[in-house]
Short mmCIF file of N, CA and C in Angstrom, two decimals:
data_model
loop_
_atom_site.label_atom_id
_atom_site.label_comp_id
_atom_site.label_asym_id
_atom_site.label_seq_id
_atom_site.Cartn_x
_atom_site.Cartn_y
_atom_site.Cartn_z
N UNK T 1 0.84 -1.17 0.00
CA UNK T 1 0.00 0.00 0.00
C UNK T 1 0.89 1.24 0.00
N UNK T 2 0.77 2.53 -0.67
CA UNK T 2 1.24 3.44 -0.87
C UNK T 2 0.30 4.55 -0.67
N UNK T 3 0.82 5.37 0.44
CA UNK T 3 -0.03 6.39 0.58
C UNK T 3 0.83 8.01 0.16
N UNK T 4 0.25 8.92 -0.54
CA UNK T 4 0.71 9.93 -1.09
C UNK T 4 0.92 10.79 0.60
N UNK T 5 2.04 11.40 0.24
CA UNK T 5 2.22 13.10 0.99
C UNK T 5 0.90 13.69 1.64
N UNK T 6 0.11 13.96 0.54
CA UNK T 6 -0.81 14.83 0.82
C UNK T 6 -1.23 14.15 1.73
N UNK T 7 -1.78 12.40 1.82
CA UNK T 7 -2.27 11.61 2.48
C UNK T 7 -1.87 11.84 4.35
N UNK T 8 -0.79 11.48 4.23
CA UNK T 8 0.20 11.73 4.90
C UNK T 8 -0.18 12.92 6.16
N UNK T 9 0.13 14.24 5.46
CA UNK T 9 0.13 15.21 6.13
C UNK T 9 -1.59 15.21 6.36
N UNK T 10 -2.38 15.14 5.65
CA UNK T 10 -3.72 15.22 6.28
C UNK T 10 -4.39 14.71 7.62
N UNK T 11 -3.39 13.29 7.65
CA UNK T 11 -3.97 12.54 9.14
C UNK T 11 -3.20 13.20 9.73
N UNK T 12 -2.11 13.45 9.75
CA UNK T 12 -1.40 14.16 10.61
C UNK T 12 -1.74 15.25 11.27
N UNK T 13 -2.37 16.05 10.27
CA UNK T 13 -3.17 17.15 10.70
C UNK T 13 -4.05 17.01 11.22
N UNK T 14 -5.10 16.10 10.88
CA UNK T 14 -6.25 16.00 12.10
C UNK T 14 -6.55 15.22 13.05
N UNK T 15 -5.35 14.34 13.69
CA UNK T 15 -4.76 14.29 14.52
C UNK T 15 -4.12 15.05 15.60
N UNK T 16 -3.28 16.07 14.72
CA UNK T 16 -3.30 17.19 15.29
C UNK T 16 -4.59 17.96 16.28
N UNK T 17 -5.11 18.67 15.32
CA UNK T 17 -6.53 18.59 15.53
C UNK T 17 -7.38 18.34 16.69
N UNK T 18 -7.35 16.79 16.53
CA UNK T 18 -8.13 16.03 17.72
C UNK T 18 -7.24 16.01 19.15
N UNK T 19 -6.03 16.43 19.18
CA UNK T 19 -5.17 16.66 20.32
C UNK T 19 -5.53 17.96 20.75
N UNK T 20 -5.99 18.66 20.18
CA UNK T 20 -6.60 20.20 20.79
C UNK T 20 -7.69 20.02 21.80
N UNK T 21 -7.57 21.02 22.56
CA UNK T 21 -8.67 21.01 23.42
C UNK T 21 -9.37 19.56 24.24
N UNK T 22 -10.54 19.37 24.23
CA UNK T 22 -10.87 18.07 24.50
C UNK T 22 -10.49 16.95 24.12
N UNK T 23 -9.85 16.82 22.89
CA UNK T 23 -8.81 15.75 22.03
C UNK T 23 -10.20 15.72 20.92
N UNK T 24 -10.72 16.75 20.63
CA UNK T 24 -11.78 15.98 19.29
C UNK T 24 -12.78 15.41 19.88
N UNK T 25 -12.91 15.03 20.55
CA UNK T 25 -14.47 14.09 21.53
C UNK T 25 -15.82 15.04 20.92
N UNK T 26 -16.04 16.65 21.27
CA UNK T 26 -16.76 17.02 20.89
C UNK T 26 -17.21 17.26 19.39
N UNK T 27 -16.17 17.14 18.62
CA UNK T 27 -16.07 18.32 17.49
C UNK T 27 -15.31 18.67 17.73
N UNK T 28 -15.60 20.12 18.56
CA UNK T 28 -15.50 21.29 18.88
C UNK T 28 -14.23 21.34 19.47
N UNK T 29 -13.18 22.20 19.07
CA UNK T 29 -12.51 22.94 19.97
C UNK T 29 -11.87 23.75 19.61
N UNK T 30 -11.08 24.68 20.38
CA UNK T 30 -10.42 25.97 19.63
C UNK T 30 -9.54 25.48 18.65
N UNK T 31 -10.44 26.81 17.75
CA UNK T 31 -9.71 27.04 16.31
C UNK T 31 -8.05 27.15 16.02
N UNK T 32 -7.15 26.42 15.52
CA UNK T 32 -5.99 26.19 15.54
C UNK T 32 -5.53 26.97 13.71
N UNK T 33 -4.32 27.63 14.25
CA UNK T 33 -4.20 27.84 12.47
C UNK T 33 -3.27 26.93 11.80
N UNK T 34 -3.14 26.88 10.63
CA UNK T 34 -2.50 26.20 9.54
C UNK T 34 -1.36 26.57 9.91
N UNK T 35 -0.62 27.52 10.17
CA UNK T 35 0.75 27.59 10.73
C UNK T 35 1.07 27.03 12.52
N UNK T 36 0.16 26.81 13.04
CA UNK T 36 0.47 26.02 14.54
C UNK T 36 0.23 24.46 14.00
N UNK T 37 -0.39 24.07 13.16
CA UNK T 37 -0.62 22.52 12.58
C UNK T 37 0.62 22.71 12.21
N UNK T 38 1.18 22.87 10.93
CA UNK T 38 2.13 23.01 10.13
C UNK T 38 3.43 22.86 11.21
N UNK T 39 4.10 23.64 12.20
CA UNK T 39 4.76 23.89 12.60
C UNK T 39 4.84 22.45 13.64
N UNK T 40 3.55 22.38 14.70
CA UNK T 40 3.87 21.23 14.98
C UNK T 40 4.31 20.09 14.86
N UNK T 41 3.64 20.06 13.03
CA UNK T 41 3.72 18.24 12.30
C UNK T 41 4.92 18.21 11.34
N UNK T 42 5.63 19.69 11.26
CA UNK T 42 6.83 19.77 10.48
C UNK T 42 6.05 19.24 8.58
N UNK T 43 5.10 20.07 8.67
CA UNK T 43 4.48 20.00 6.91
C UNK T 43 4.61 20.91 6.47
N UNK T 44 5.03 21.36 5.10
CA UNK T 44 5.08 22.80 4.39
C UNK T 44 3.75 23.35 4.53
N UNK T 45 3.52 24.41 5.03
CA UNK T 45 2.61 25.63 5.06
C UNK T 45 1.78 25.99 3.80
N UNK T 46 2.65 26.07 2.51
CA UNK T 46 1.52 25.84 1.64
C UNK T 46 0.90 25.13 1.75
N UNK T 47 1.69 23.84 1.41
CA UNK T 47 1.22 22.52 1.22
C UNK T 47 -0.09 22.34 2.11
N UNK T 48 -0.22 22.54 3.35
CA UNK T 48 -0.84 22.38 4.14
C UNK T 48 -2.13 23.05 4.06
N UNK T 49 -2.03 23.61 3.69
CA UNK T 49 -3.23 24.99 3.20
C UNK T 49 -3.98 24.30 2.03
N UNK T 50 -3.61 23.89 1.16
CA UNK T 50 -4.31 23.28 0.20
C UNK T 50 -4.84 21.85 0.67
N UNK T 51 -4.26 21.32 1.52
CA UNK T 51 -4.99 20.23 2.33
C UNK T 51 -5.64 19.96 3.29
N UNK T 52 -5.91 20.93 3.27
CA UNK T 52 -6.86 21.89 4.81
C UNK T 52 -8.15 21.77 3.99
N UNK T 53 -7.88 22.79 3.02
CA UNK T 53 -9.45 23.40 1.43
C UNK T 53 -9.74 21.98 1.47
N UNK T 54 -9.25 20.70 1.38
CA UNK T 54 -9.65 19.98 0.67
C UNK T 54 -10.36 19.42 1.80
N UNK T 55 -9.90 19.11 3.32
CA UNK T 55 -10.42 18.38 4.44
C UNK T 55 -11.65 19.25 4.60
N UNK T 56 -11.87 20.72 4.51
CA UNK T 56 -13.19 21.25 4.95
C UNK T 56 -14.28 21.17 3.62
N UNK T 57 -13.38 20.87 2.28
CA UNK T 57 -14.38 20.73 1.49
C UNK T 57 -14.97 18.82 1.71
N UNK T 58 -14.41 18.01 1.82
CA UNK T 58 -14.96 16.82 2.35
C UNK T 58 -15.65 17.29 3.83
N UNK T 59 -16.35 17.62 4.19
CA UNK T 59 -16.53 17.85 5.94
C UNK T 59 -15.86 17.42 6.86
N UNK T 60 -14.74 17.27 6.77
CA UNK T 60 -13.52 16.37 7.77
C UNK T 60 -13.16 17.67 8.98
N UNK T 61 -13.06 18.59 8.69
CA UNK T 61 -12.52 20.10 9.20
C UNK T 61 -13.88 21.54 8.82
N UNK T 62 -13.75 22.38 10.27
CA UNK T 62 -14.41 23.42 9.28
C UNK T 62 -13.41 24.52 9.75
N UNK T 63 -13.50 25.95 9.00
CA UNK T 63 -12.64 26.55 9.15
C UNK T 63 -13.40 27.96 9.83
N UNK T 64 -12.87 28.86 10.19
CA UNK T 64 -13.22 30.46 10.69
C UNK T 64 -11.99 31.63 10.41
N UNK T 65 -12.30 32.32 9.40
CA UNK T 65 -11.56 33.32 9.52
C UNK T 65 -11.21 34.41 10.25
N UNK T 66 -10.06 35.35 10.22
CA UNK T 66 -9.97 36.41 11.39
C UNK T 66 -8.92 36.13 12.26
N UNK T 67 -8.77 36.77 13.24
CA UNK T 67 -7.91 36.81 14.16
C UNK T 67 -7.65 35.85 15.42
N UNK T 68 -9.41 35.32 15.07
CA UNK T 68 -9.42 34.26 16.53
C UNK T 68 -10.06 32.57 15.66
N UNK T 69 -9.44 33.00 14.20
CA UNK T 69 -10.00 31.64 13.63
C UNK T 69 -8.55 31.29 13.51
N UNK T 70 -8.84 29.72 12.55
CA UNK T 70 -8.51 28.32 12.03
C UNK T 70 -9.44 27.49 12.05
N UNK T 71 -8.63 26.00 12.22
CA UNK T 71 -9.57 25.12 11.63
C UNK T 71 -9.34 23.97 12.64
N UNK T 72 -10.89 22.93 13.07
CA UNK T 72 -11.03 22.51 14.11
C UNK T 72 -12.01 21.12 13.30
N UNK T 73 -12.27 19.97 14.00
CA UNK T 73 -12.69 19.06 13.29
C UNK T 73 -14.51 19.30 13.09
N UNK T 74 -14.66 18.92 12.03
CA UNK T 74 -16.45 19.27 11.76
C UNK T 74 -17.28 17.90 13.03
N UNK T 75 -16.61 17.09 13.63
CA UNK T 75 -17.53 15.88 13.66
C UNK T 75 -15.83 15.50 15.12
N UNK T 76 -16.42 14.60 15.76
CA UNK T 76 -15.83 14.11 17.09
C UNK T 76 -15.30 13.43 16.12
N UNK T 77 -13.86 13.15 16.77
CA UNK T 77 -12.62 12.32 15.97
C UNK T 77 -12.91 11.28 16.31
N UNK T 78 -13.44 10.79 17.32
CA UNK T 78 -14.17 8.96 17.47
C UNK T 78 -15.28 8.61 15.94
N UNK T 79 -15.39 9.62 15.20
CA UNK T 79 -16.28 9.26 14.39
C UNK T 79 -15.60 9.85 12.85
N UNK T 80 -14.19 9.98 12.89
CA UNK T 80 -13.67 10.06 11.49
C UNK T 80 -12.50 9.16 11.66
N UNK T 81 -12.97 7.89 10.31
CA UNK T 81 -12.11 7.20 9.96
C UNK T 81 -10.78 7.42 9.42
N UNK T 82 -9.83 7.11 9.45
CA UNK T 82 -8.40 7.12 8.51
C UNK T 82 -9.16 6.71 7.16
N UNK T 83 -9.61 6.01 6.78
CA UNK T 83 -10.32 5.69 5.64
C UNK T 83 -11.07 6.83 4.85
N UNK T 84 -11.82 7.24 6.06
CA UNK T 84 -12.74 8.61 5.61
C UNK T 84 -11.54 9.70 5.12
N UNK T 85 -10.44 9.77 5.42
CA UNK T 85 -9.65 11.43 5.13
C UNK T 85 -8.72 10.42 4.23
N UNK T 86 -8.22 9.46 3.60
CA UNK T 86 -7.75 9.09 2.27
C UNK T 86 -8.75 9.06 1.35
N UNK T 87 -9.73 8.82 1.80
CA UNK T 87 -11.10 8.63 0.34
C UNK T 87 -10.86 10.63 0.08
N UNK T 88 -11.55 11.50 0.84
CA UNK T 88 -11.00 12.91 0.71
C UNK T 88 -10.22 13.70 0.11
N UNK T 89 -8.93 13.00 0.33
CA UNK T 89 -7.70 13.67 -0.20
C UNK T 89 -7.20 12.64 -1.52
N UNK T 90 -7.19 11.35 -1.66
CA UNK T 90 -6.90 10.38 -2.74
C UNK T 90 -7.79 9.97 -3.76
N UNK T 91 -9.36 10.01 -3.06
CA UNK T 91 -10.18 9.12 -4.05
C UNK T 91 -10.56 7.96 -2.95
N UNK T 92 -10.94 6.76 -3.53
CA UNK T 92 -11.14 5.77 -3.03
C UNK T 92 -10.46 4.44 -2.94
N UNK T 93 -10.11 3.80 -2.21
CA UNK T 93 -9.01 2.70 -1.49
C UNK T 93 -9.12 1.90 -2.63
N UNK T 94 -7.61 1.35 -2.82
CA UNK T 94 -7.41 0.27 -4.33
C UNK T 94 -7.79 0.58 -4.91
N UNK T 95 -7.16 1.26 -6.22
CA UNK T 95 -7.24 1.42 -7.38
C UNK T 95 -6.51 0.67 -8.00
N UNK T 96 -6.88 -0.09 -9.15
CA UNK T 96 -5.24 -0.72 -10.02
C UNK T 96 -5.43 0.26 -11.82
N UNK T 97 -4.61 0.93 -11.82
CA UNK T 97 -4.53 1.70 -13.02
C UNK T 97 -5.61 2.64 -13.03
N UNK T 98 -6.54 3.33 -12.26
CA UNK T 98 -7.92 3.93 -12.22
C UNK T 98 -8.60 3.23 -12.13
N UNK T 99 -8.87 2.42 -11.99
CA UNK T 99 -9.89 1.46 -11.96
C UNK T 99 -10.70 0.74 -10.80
N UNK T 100 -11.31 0.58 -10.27
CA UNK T 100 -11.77 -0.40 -9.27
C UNK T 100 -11.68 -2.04 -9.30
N UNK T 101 -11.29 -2.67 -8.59
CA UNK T 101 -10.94 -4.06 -8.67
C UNK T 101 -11.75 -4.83 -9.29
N UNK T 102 -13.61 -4.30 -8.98
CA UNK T 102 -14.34 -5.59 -9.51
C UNK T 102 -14.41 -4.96 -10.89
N UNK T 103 -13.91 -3.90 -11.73
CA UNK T 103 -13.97 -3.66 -13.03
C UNK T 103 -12.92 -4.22 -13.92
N UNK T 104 -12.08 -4.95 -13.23
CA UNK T 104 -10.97 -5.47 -14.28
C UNK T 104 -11.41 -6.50 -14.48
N UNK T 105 -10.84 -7.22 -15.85
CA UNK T 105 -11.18 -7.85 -16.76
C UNK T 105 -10.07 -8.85 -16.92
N UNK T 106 -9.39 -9.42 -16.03
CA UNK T 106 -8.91 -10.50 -16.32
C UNK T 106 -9.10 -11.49 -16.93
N UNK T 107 -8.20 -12.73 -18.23
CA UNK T 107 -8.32 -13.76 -18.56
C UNK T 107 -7.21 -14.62 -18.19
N UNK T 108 -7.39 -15.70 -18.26
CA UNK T 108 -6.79 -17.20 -18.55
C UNK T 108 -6.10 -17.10 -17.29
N UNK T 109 -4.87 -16.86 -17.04
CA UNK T 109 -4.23 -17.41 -16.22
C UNK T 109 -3.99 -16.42 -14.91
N UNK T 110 -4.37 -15.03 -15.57
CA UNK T 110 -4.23 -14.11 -14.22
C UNK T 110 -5.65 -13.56 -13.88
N UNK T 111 -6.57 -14.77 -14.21
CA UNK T 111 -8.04 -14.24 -13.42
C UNK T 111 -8.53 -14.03 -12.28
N UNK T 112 -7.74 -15.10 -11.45
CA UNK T 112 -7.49 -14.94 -10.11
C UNK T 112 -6.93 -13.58 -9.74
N UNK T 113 -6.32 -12.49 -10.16
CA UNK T 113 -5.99 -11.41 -9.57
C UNK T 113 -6.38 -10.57 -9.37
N UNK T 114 -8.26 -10.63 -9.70
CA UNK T 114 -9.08 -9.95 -9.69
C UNK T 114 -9.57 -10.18 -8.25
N UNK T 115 -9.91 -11.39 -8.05
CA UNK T 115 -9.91 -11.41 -6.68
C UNK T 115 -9.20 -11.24 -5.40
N UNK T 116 -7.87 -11.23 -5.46
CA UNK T 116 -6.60 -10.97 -4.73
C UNK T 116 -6.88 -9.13 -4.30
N UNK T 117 -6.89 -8.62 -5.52
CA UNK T 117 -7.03 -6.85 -5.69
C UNK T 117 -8.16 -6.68 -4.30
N UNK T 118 -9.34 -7.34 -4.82
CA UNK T 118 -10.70 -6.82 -4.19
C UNK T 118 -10.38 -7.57 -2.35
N UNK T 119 -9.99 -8.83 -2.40
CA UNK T 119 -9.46 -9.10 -0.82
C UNK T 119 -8.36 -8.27 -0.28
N UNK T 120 -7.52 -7.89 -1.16
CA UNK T 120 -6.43 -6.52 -0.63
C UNK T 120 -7.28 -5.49 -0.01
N UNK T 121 -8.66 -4.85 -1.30
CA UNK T 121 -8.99 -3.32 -0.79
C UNK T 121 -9.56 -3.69 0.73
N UNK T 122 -10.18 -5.08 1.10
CA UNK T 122 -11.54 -5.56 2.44
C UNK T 122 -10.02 -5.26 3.53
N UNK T 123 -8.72 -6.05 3.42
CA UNK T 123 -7.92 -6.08 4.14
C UNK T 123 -7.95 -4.53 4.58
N UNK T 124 -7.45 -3.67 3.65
CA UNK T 124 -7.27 -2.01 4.01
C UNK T 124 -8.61 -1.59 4.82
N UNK T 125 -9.46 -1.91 4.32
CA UNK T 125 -10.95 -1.01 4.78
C UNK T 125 -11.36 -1.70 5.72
N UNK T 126 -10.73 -2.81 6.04
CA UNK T 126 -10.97 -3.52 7.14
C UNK T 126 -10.19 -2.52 8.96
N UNK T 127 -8.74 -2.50 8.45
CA UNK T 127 -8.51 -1.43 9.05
C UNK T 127 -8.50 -0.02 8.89
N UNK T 128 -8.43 0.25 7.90
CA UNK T 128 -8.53 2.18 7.57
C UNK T 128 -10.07 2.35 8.02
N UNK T 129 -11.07 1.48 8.00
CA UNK T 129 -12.22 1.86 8.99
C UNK T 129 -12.30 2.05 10.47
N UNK T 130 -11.68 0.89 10.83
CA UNK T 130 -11.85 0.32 12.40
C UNK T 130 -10.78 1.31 13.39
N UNK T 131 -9.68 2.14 12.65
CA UNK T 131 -9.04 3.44 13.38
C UNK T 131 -9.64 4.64 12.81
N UNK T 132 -9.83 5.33 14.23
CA UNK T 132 -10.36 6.42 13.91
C UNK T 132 -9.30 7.83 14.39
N UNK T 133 -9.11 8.77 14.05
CA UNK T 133 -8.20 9.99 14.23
C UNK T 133 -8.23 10.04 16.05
N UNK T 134 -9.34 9.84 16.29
CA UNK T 134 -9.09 9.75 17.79
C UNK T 134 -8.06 8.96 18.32
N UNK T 135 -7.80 7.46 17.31
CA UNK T 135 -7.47 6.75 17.97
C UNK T 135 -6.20 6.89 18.04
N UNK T 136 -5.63 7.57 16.73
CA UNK T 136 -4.54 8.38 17.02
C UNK T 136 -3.62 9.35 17.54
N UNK T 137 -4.95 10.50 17.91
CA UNK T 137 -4.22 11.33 18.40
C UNK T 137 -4.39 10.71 19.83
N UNK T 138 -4.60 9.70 20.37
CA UNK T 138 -4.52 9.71 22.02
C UNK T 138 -3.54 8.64 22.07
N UNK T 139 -3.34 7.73 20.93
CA UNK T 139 -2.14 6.45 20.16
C UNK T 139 -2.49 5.06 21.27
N UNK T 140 -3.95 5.12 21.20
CA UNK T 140 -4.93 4.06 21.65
C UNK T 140 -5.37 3.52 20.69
N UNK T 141 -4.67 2.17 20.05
CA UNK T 141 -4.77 2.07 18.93
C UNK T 141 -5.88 0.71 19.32
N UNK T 142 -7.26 0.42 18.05
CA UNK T 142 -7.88 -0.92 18.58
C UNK T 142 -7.18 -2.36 18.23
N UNK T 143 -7.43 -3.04 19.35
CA UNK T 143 -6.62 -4.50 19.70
C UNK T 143 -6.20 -5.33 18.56
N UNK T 144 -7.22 -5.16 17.80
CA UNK T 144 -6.22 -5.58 16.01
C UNK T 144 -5.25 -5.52 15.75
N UNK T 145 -5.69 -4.08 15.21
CA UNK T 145 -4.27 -3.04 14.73
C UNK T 145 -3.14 -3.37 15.71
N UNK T 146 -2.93 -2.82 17.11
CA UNK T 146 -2.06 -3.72 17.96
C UNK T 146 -1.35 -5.37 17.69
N UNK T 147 -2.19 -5.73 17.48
CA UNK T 147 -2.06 -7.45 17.39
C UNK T 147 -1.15 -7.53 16.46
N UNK T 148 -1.77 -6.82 14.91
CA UNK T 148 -1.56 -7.20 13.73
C UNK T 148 0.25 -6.08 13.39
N UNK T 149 0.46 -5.06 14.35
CA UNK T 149 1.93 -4.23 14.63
C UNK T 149 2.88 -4.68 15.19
N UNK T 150 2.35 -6.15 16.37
CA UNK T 150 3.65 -6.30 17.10
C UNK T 150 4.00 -7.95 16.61
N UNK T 151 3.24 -8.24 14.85
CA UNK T 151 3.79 -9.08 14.59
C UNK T 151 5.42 -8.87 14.04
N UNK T 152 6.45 -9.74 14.29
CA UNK T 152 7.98 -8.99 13.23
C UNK T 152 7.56 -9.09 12.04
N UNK T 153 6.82 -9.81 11.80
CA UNK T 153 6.61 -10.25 10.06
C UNK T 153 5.83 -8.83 9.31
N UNK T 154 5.24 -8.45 10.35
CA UNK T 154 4.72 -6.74 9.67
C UNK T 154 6.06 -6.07 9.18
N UNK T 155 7.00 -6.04 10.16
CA UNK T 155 7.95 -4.78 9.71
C UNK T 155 9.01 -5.27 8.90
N UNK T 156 9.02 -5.94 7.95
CA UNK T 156 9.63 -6.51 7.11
C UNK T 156 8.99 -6.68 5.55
#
């Protein structure tokens, strides 16, 4: 699995985020700017700015301008998936060439890899669902994910 930059810095950011104030539980908490995210998570400031537009245009983040704004999560971080902010910023989980898995058209001998693709994307969405930004920013990760990190055979 390969996740882009943008990807990247987005959880990071609302993670960020959900470490503010109440940690995200409500929504709600004070408005943080793109340069206190940025600075914290060590992400370029542009960069970051354009991946901000994109988290409040998915409802992941909303923003407030002015002197006493930034940007704070639209929805309690117990209820935004890692899944939910790559679909956002990437599109949607497994792609092979643009495509969606059950649209390829395999014959003869590599038909089977149609099915491999589509048990890959259940594997991902299996976990990119089941963690949520909360679970990150407090690094209470669920007993899976745990399980499935402190195998050695993962980090290899």
């Amino acid at each position: 699995m390969r996740l882009s930059a943008r990807v990247d810095y987005a959880l990071r950011a609302a993670a960020e985020l959900a470490s503010v104030g109440d940690g995200g539980k409500s929504g709600r908490s004070r408005p943080v700017t793109a340069e206190q995210i940025a600075r914290a998570q060590d992400i370029p400031p542009k960069f970051l700015e354009s991946i901000l537009l994109q988290l409040r245009r998915g409802g992941i983040v909303h923003a407030q301008r002015g002197p006493e704004g930034g940007y704070w999560l639209a929805r309690p971080a117990t209820e935004i998936s890692l899944a939910e902010v790559i679909r956002v910023i990437d599109g949607p989980l497994a792609h092979i060439r643009g495509h969606r898995p059950e649209q390829l058209g395999y014959q003869g001998a590599a038909r089977a890899l149609q099915d491999v693709w589509i048990a890959l994307r259940a594997s991902e969405r299996e976990i990119l669902d089941l963690v949520t930004i909360a679970d990150v920013a407090t690094g209470v990760l669920p007993g899976r994910v745990t399980e499935l990190a402190a195998d050695p055979r993962a980090w290899s």
